[in-house]
Amino acid sequence: MDKHMILGMLKCRWRNILWLLLMIVVVLNAAIFFTVPGTKGGSESKKEAPKENRLERVASHLQVLRKRLTANFNSNSLNQHESSHLDIKGEHNTDDRNYQGGNDGIEDGTDVRQFENNERDHVDFVETQNANQRQNQRPPVSKQYGSRANYSIPEVDEFVKLFILKYEDAIFGQGGMEYRYMDLLSKLTSHRTRGARLKAYINKRGQRAWERFHYGIRQHELYDSNDPSINRLLRDLSTMRIVGVEQKDGGTQIKLMITFEDDSLALFKPMRFPRDQETLPDHFYFADYERHVSEIASFHLDRILGFNRVPPTVGRLFNISHDLQPYANAKLAKTFFRSPVGNLCFHGQCSYYCDSSHPICGHPVMLEGSLAAFLPPMLMAKRKTWRNPWKRSYSKHRKAYWEVYNDLCQKVQVKSPYNEGRRLLDVLDMSVYDFLTGNLDRHHYETFREFGNDTFLLHMDQGRGFGKAKYDCVSCLAPVRQCCMIRLSTLAKLVKMYQGPNSLSELMRSSLENDPISPVLTEPHLDALDRRLSKILSVIDGCLRQGKSWNDVVIDDGVT
């Protein structure tokens, strides 16, 4: 064969080989097309069955896992449940992570978290199918009430149970959840002995709200909780026309005496800074600004506790140019000025913060402030000022005796007027009150002279309270801690607010809503009240755990 014929035959064979390879490629593509799941080739039904079996295995495994979690919940406390029993999409307890599924399609020792990650596409499907079943399997969560809802202390819980059992049939009984705090307070105040009136007001009942307030002052309380004239007085202070303004002498910061058209008087403390601004860390308690909201909130707290020892106080929004400046006396009028941005300001004259560097300014003319009703004038009802035994040193360099030594209570108890009557327990009430408000500035207190030593203490000047929401002034509780004593009626009220259904923060929030400049306190300060209440009860429980008898710690002196 010649050379040309051989080349022609080779070309023909290669052409056939190429056609054969092309046909093989076409056949393979067709085979792949008809065997891939989800295509139209009819193989979908063959592959779908294994997928359904896989989903069934996943669902079976998840149901078994939920049963284990539910069983684990029933063996734990409620608090453990809330932190460990998570939804199937989240993390699981370590006991469940090495769960061996056996026939459920999980190899021995396989991590449940890894399994979930591998099957994440199927979890949503299973969750949708079993949502109702999961909801029914979850045990009901019992809700906690009172101040203990957020600040429960196990030792205090035991103490509260003991208190409830001990006074179950007494007027201090706590009742059930349907028995609210105001029910207890109403029952206690109905048993209160109010004592005599001020002699100068026996025949001077009057018609105006402030006259009724003065007429209602008794030996054992500043006002009656059920006296409607108190709310009338608050309304008058917040709305009545002003006819006179002058600065009150004395004190470290500016305070104004406001005269109203019905001849009543009130003490005005202006707003210095926003509600959320707290005491500066480097400020001493005696150099801190006073807060108008602290005066208002302290009155409401006093009324909730049933002490009734703080003069009625309310907030008001003033127009400086209409309500204050036109009626200011000559001394005060000289201190009014316009700030560089056009706000109307004044500063008055006092020993601290009364200069153009520390002015009281409107925005541009509107200014908030607190108004506390005046007590009867000294000519009608003389008052005596007493030094607080647990007064602070008011020094940057030294501490008071009680801050160094713990035996002050033994020394105080043997001296008049603390060695008899209600005086010492009233000081301890004041300690509880100041701890709740965070007021470190309780250097003195007052009483009405004509009632002698057997009378209540006046809680005056609360401007330095509610300064630090996250700080609890433990030293304010020094009288209670060092004496290891508390009045039974006071303890009963604290226990009820701890137990619920009403917490102290809830009661305060509800009461303060009625004030014209509400909201008065920020939520962190309201929350702090519940935390501090729990700590007071912890101190009392600690006294009992020291071995002191119940009757030596919890004193029933008949004062409710």
XYZ file of C-alpha atoms in Angstrom:
560
model
C 0.000 0.000 0.000
C 1.361 3.335 -0.839
C 1.942 6.035 1.634
C -1.159 8.144 0.761
C -3.568 5.265 1.234
C -2.185 4.511 4.710
C -2.633 8.136 5.832
C -6.256 8.155 4.584
C -7.105 5.037 6.568
C -5.588 6.482 9.764
C -7.570 9.714 9.406
C -10.786 7.745 8.993
C -10.111 5.681 12.110
C -9.353 8.787 14.244
C -12.538 10.382 12.984
C -14.505 7.333 14.141
C -12.739 7.344 17.484
C -13.634 11.016 18.044
C -17.276 10.365 17.160
C -17.281 7.459 19.614
C -15.862 9.643 22.423
C -18.454 12.334 21.694
C -21.256 9.794 21.994
C -19.855 8.538 25.281
C -19.804 12.104 26.676
C -23.436 12.662 25.587
C -24.540 9.417 27.199
C -22.775 10.255 30.478
C -24.354 13.742 30.635
C -27.765 12.239 30.009
C -27.200 9.706 32.757
C -26.151 12.446 35.235
C -29.163 14.584 34.258
C -31.642 11.798 34.965
C -30.034 10.704 38.262
C -29.585 14.090 40.081
C -32.311 14.723 42.830
C -34.787 17.452 41.985
C -34.464 17.157 38.161
C -37.219 16.056 35.827
C -35.720 12.728 35.106
C -37.865 10.808 37.575
C -35.110 9.980 40.116
C -36.529 12.377 42.696
C -38.856 9.788 44.152
C -35.955 7.391 44.563
C -33.874 9.903 46.536
C -36.683 11.526 48.523
C -37.322 8.512 50.704
C -33.845 8.597 52.315
C -34.276 12.360 52.992
C -37.599 11.770 54.747
C -36.019 9.010 56.808
C -33.267 11.440 57.740
C -35.779 14.075 58.929
C -37.588 11.434 60.950
C -34.331 10.515 62.637
C -33.634 14.189 63.423
C -37.137 14.689 64.828
C -36.845 11.511 66.878
C -33.532 12.610 68.323
C -34.796 16.104 69.188
C -37.871 14.726 70.925
C -35.757 12.393 73.042
C -33.436 15.275 73.876
C -36.373 17.447 74.952
C -37.652 14.676 77.214
C -34.241 14.504 78.875
C -34.178 18.298 79.336
C -37.691 18.262 80.807
C -36.760 15.470 83.198
C -33.627 17.383 84.143
C -35.739 20.481 84.836
C -38.057 18.616 87.187
C -35.084 17.570 89.299
C -33.734 21.103 89.619
C -34.980 24.302 91.235
C -36.762 27.067 89.336
C -33.688 29.282 89.237
C -31.572 26.444 87.854
C -34.174 25.867 85.175
C -34.166 29.460 84.012
C -30.412 29.432 83.476
C -29.951 25.915 82.035
C -33.117 24.913 80.172
C -32.602 26.473 76.742
C -34.382 26.196 73.441
C -33.236 23.523 71.015
C -31.420 26.144 68.903
C -29.286 27.201 71.857
C -26.792 25.557 74.140
C -27.554 22.525 76.298
C -26.429 21.283 79.676
C -23.138 19.442 79.691
C -25.006 16.280 80.704
C -26.861 16.379 77.379
C -23.919 17.199 75.146
C -22.666 13.608 75.199
C -26.091 12.079 74.833
C -25.775 8.783 72.874
C -28.593 8.480 70.388
C -28.146 4.794 69.487
C -30.570 4.078 66.666
C -31.308 7.777 66.220
C -28.469 8.131 63.754
C -25.811 9.588 66.100
C -22.630 7.694 66.754
C -21.580 7.061 70.360
C -19.780 10.087 71.819
C -20.943 12.531 69.133
C -21.347 16.100 70.481
C -24.965 17.244 70.332
C -23.837 20.780 69.467
C -21.909 19.405 66.465
C -24.911 17.373 65.412
C -27.110 20.480 65.499
C -24.671 22.413 63.374
C -24.611 19.632 60.767
C -28.388 19.412 60.677
C -29.185 23.134 61.038
C -31.186 23.128 57.796
C -33.591 20.632 59.313
C -33.954 22.140 62.786
C -36.297 24.918 61.694
C -38.559 22.356 60.034
C -38.674 20.186 63.145
C -39.185 23.203 65.423
C -42.174 24.341 63.400
C -43.718 20.888 63.548
C -43.261 20.586 67.333
C -43.764 24.169 68.613
C -47.026 23.414 70.377
C -45.672 20.218 71.856
C -42.622 22.025 73.260
C -44.779 24.763 74.797
C -46.945 22.174 76.551
C -43.911 20.347 77.898
C -42.478 23.442 79.626
C -43.360 23.527 83.344
C -45.164 26.673 84.532
C -42.846 29.351 85.956
C -43.974 30.753 89.332
C -43.605 34.532 89.480
C -41.941 36.170 92.461
C -43.417 39.324 93.918
C -42.291 42.136 96.179
C -38.797 43.519 96.532
C -37.379 39.991 96.675
C -38.274 39.434 93.008
C -34.934 40.943 91.982
C -33.056 40.965 95.297
C -33.886 37.746 97.076
C -31.439 36.669 99.791
C -31.784 33.034 100.959
C -31.107 33.844 104.617
C -33.640 36.681 104.488
C -36.201 34.370 102.890
C -35.892 32.042 105.884
C -36.143 34.967 108.278
C -39.282 36.238 106.538
C -40.906 32.796 106.802
C -40.189 32.778 110.526
C -41.641 36.285 110.921
C -44.824 35.313 109.065
C -45.345 32.269 111.266
C -44.605 34.162 114.455
C -47.126 36.963 113.833
C -49.697 35.076 111.793
C -52.591 36.016 114.095
C -51.360 39.443 115.208
C -52.023 42.857 113.651
C -48.565 42.534 112.111
C -49.671 39.438 110.154
C -48.599 39.442 106.518
C -51.576 37.614 104.985
C -51.495 36.092 101.507
C -50.790 37.582 98.095
C -54.272 39.088 98.009
C -53.384 41.077 101.152
C -51.646 44.161 99.798
C -49.169 46.452 101.535
C -51.628 49.326 101.872
C -54.011 46.964 103.672
C -51.345 46.249 106.271
C -50.439 49.938 106.578
C -54.085 50.899 107.040
C -54.505 48.279 109.763
C -51.378 49.405 111.608
C -52.227 53.116 111.473
C -55.739 52.373 112.747
C -54.109 51.098 115.961
C -51.889 54.157 116.315
C -52.213 56.356 119.368
C -52.063 59.890 117.986
C -51.843 61.809 121.228
C -52.711 65.438 121.978
C -52.783 68.349 119.535
C -50.595 71.406 119.727
C -52.169 73.642 122.359
C -52.118 76.723 120.133
C -54.261 74.962 117.521
C -56.869 73.176 119.608
C -59.480 75.799 118.720
C -57.976 76.866 115.375
C -59.106 74.308 112.885
C -59.366 76.803 110.033
C -60.653 76.263 106.518
C -57.590 76.522 104.303
C -55.486 73.466 103.627
C -52.373 74.726 105.415
C -54.443 75.637 108.483
C -55.886 72.122 108.562
C -52.358 70.732 108.282
C -51.219 72.715 111.331
C -54.373 71.766 113.207
C -53.737 68.053 112.483
C -50.275 67.904 114.098
C -50.387 65.486 117.032
C -48.008 64.191 119.659
C -47.118 61.024 117.719
C -47.448 62.071 114.078
C -47.100 65.148 111.921
C -50.297 64.435 110.008
C -52.993 61.796 109.661
C -52.584 59.522 106.642
C -56.320 59.722 105.976
C -56.562 63.510 106.258
C -57.819 64.819 102.867
C -56.399 68.261 103.601
C -52.859 66.924 102.939
C -53.614 66.270 99.278
C -55.390 69.623 99.106
C -52.265 71.271 100.498
C -50.069 69.584 97.884
C -52.389 70.781 95.139
C -52.401 74.338 96.492
C -48.610 74.462 96.689
C -48.284 73.362 93.084
C -50.903 75.701 91.594
C -51.607 78.695 93.814
C -50.463 82.176 92.828
C -47.232 83.422 94.422
C -47.201 86.837 96.096
C -43.803 86.930 97.821
C -40.278 85.530 97.410
C -37.274 85.955 99.694
C -34.170 84.001 100.504
C -34.089 81.907 103.666
C -31.143 82.727 105.916
C -28.664 80.053 106.930
C -27.732 76.830 105.247
C -25.021 76.046 102.755
C -27.102 76.420 99.585
C -29.812 78.695 98.285
C -33.364 78.182 99.553
C -36.294 80.520 99.032
C -39.332 81.213 101.170
C -42.421 81.415 98.971
C -45.582 83.181 100.142
C -48.865 82.266 98.436
C -52.058 84.222 98.049
C -53.747 82.302 100.894
C -50.932 83.396 103.292
C -49.346 79.954 103.362
C -45.572 79.537 103.245
C -43.371 76.950 101.588
C -39.641 76.275 101.333
C -38.423 76.238 97.724
C -35.374 74.275 96.566
C -34.490 74.744 92.890
C -33.400 72.207 90.319
C -29.626 72.199 89.929
C -28.999 69.502 87.330
C -30.766 66.695 85.427
C -32.234 63.726 87.287
C -29.723 61.264 85.876
C -26.701 63.247 87.071
C -25.338 61.666 90.226
C -23.028 62.782 92.995
C -19.500 63.219 91.696
C -17.154 60.500 92.976
C -14.699 62.993 94.484
C -17.359 65.065 96.298
C -17.776 64.729 100.050
C -21.353 64.332 101.289
C -21.248 67.771 102.924
C -20.172 69.475 99.678
C -22.702 67.841 97.398
C -25.483 69.751 95.658
C -28.984 69.403 97.036
C -31.620 67.813 94.819
C -35.178 69.021 94.592
C -36.326 65.556 93.523
C -34.833 64.074 96.694
C -37.060 66.320 98.812
C -40.138 65.188 96.893
C -39.274 61.482 96.829
C -38.351 61.479 100.530
C -41.783 62.796 101.462
C -43.465 60.051 99.452
C -41.213 57.398 101.002
C -42.000 58.673 104.502
C -45.718 58.453 103.761
C -45.420 54.936 102.304
C -43.555 53.767 105.404
C -46.328 55.260 107.536
C -43.886 57.370 109.572
C -45.659 60.670 108.765
C -42.711 62.733 109.975
C -41.816 64.740 106.833
C -43.654 67.977 105.948
C -45.797 67.648 102.795
C -43.603 68.314 99.740
C -44.498 68.666 96.064
C -42.834 69.597 92.794
C -43.707 72.628 90.701
C -42.663 74.148 87.395
C -41.923 77.876 87.784
C -41.740 80.682 85.258
C -38.916 82.725 86.758
C -39.908 85.931 84.991
C -43.564 85.674 86.139
C -43.513 83.668 89.390
C -40.244 84.607 91.118
C -38.470 87.738 89.860
C -41.422 90.187 90.156
C -42.010 89.167 93.794
C -38.390 88.859 94.960
C -37.289 91.155 97.784
C -34.533 93.703 97.151
C -31.704 91.493 98.420
C -32.588 88.597 96.167
C -33.595 90.754 93.174
C -30.013 92.017 92.831
C -28.804 88.541 91.915
C -30.991 88.025 88.827
C -29.257 88.169 85.447
C -29.302 86.852 81.892
C -26.750 84.194 80.980
C -24.704 84.452 77.740
C -27.248 82.209 75.971
C -30.223 84.241 77.195
C -31.424 82.082 80.105
C -32.831 83.935 83.130
C -30.739 83.127 86.217
C -30.226 84.072 89.873
C -27.852 82.929 92.608
C -28.811 84.531 95.916
C -26.374 84.669 98.838
C -25.187 81.697 100.899
C -21.996 80.004 102.085
C -21.732 77.575 99.149
C -22.652 77.726 95.475
C -24.248 81.187 95.613
C -22.367 83.179 92.976
C -22.427 83.758 89.252
C -20.295 80.634 88.765
C -23.050 78.480 90.300
C -26.294 80.132 89.166
C -29.825 78.752 89.160
C -30.987 79.097 85.549
C -34.219 78.591 83.685
C -34.602 77.084 80.217
C -34.900 79.840 79.182
C -37.241 81.006 81.950
C -38.807 77.724 83.174
C -37.416 76.114 86.319
C -38.381 73.059 88.362
C -38.287 73.055 92.130
C -39.621 71.425 95.282
C -41.992 73.098 97.730
C -42.192 71.889 101.333
C -45.005 73.175 103.522
C -43.908 75.310 106.460
C -44.456 74.069 109.996
C -46.258 76.327 112.483
C -44.217 79.416 113.464
C -42.044 79.184 116.556
C -44.376 81.473 118.497
C -47.175 78.953 118.054
C -45.203 75.707 118.368
C -41.628 75.841 119.597
C -39.239 73.170 118.394
C -36.062 71.782 119.893
C -33.028 70.767 117.847
C -31.158 67.640 118.893
C -27.746 66.443 117.807
C -27.889 63.068 116.113
C -25.750 60.620 118.176
C -24.566 59.085 114.904
C -23.659 62.407 113.353
C -20.755 62.326 110.909
C -17.539 64.264 111.464
C -18.001 66.614 108.469
C -14.251 66.548 108.108
C -12.044 65.472 105.232
C -9.420 64.078 107.603
C -11.083 62.391 110.578
C -13.954 60.041 111.295
C -16.670 60.174 113.909
C -16.436 57.960 117.023
C -19.059 55.480 115.807
C -17.205 55.024 112.510
C -14.192 53.669 114.429
C -15.804 51.933 117.435
C -18.944 49.793 117.614
C -19.935 50.507 121.232
C -21.715 53.832 120.762
C -25.152 52.270 121.180
C -24.311 51.004 124.687
C -23.242 54.513 125.642
C -26.319 56.138 124.120
C -28.823 53.739 125.701
C -27.984 54.819 129.245
C -28.404 58.545 128.566
C -31.574 60.617 128.440
C -33.714 60.790 126.347
C -32.628 57.499 124.778
C -32.894 55.432 127.952
C -36.692 55.456 127.994
C -39.722 55.943 125.788
C -39.703 55.838 122.004
C -36.716 58.056 121.245
C -34.057 55.414 120.495
C -36.386 53.413 118.266
C -37.296 56.620 116.426
C -33.587 57.206 115.752
C -33.363 53.654 114.419
C -36.373 54.347 112.177
C -34.560 57.422 110.927
C -31.513 55.253 110.200
C -33.630 52.889 108.080
C -35.170 55.860 106.296
C -31.800 57.493 105.540
C -30.347 54.215 104.301
C -33.212 53.835 101.826
C -32.776 57.397 100.536
C -28.969 57.352 100.687
C -28.883 60.511 102.823
C -25.570 60.914 104.681
C -26.398 64.426 105.866
C -28.441 63.664 109.023
C -26.563 65.732 111.565
C -29.555 66.940 113.630
C -33.246 66.302 114.109
C -36.074 68.275 115.707
C -39.042 67.695 118.021
C -41.928 69.851 119.254
C -41.025 71.093 122.712
C -44.460 70.914 124.292
C -44.707 67.173 123.702
C -41.546 66.511 125.698
C -39.438 63.446 124.953
C -42.384 61.163 124.234
C -42.948 62.327 120.678
C -41.870 61.638 117.110
C -38.800 63.038 115.355
C -39.190 65.527 112.534
C -37.353 64.406 109.399
C -36.220 67.668 107.864
C -33.880 68.479 104.983
C -33.579 65.497 102.637
C -31.899 67.376 99.788
C -28.794 65.194 99.712
C -30.586 61.906 99.262
C -30.900 59.826 96.091
C -27.476 60.870 94.872
C -25.999 57.478 93.929
C -28.255 54.760 92.612
C -25.582 52.035 92.598
C -24.091 52.895 95.989
C -25.660 51.717 99.263
C -24.669 53.787 102.286
C -24.034 50.914 104.705
C -22.785 53.375 107.330
C -26.268 54.929 107.381
C -27.441 51.676 108.977
C -24.841 51.891 111.756
C -27.420 52.650 114.493
C -29.462 49.550 113.581
C -26.384 47.370 113.174
C -24.669 48.520 116.375
C -27.819 48.380 118.512
C -29.156 45.235 116.822
C -32.678 46.535 117.318
C -35.653 47.530 115.198
C -39.250 48.535 115.894
C -41.721 45.706 115.253
C -44.145 47.832 113.222
C -41.309 49.080 111.001
C -40.039 45.538 110.492
C -43.540 44.305 109.612
C -43.805 46.904 106.838
C -40.384 46.023 105.428
C -41.178 42.310 105.482
C -44.471 42.881 103.672
C -42.805 44.870 100.901
C -40.100 42.223 100.614
C -42.659 39.419 100.494
C -45.104 41.143 98.159
C -47.274 41.432 96.245
C -46.212 45.117 96.300
C -42.521 45.986 96.197
C -41.194 49.238 97.601
C -40.151 50.399 94.132
C -43.646 49.695 92.803
C -45.280 51.647 95.630
C -42.921 54.580 95.138
C -43.383 54.597 91.383
C -47.149 54.667 91.774
C -47.077 57.404 94.419
C -44.644 59.654 92.530
C -46.727 59.497 89.352
C -49.128 61.956 90.968
C -46.501 64.662 91.338
C -46.695 67.584 88.862
C -43.071 67.122 87.736
C -43.232 63.342 87.400
C -41.131 61.322 86.745
C -39.380 62.336 89.951
C -36.850 59.501 90.253
C -35.089 57.564 87.522
C -35.572 53.797 87.361
C -32.110 52.984 88.815
C -33.020 54.898 91.990
C -36.362 53.103 92.270
C -34.643 49.771 91.775
C -32.113 50.675 94.481
C -34.935 50.893 97.030
C -35.673 47.166 96.644
C -32.001 46.269 96.927
C -31.573 48.341 100.081
C -34.716 46.953 101.688
C -33.304 43.432 101.326
C -30.073 44.559 102.982
C -31.928 46.013 105.973
C -33.627 42.673 106.574
C -30.265 40.956 106.166
C -28.830 43.093 108.979
C -31.711 42.110 111.300
C -31.303 38.451 110.379
C -27.587 38.785 111.109
C -28.335 40.045 114.621
C -30.450 36.968 115.327
C -27.761 34.682 113.922
C -25.316 36.207 116.410
C -27.336 34.523 119.154
C -29.462 37.473 120.274
C -33.017 36.663 121.288
C -35.947 37.679 119.118
C -37.422 39.987 121.780
C -34.109 41.778 122.228
C -33.857 42.511 118.508
C -37.489 43.071 117.503
C -39.037 45.592 119.890
C -42.783 46.074 120.238
C -43.164 49.453 121.924
C -46.777 49.936 120.838
C -45.880 52.499 118.175
C -47.424 51.591 114.830
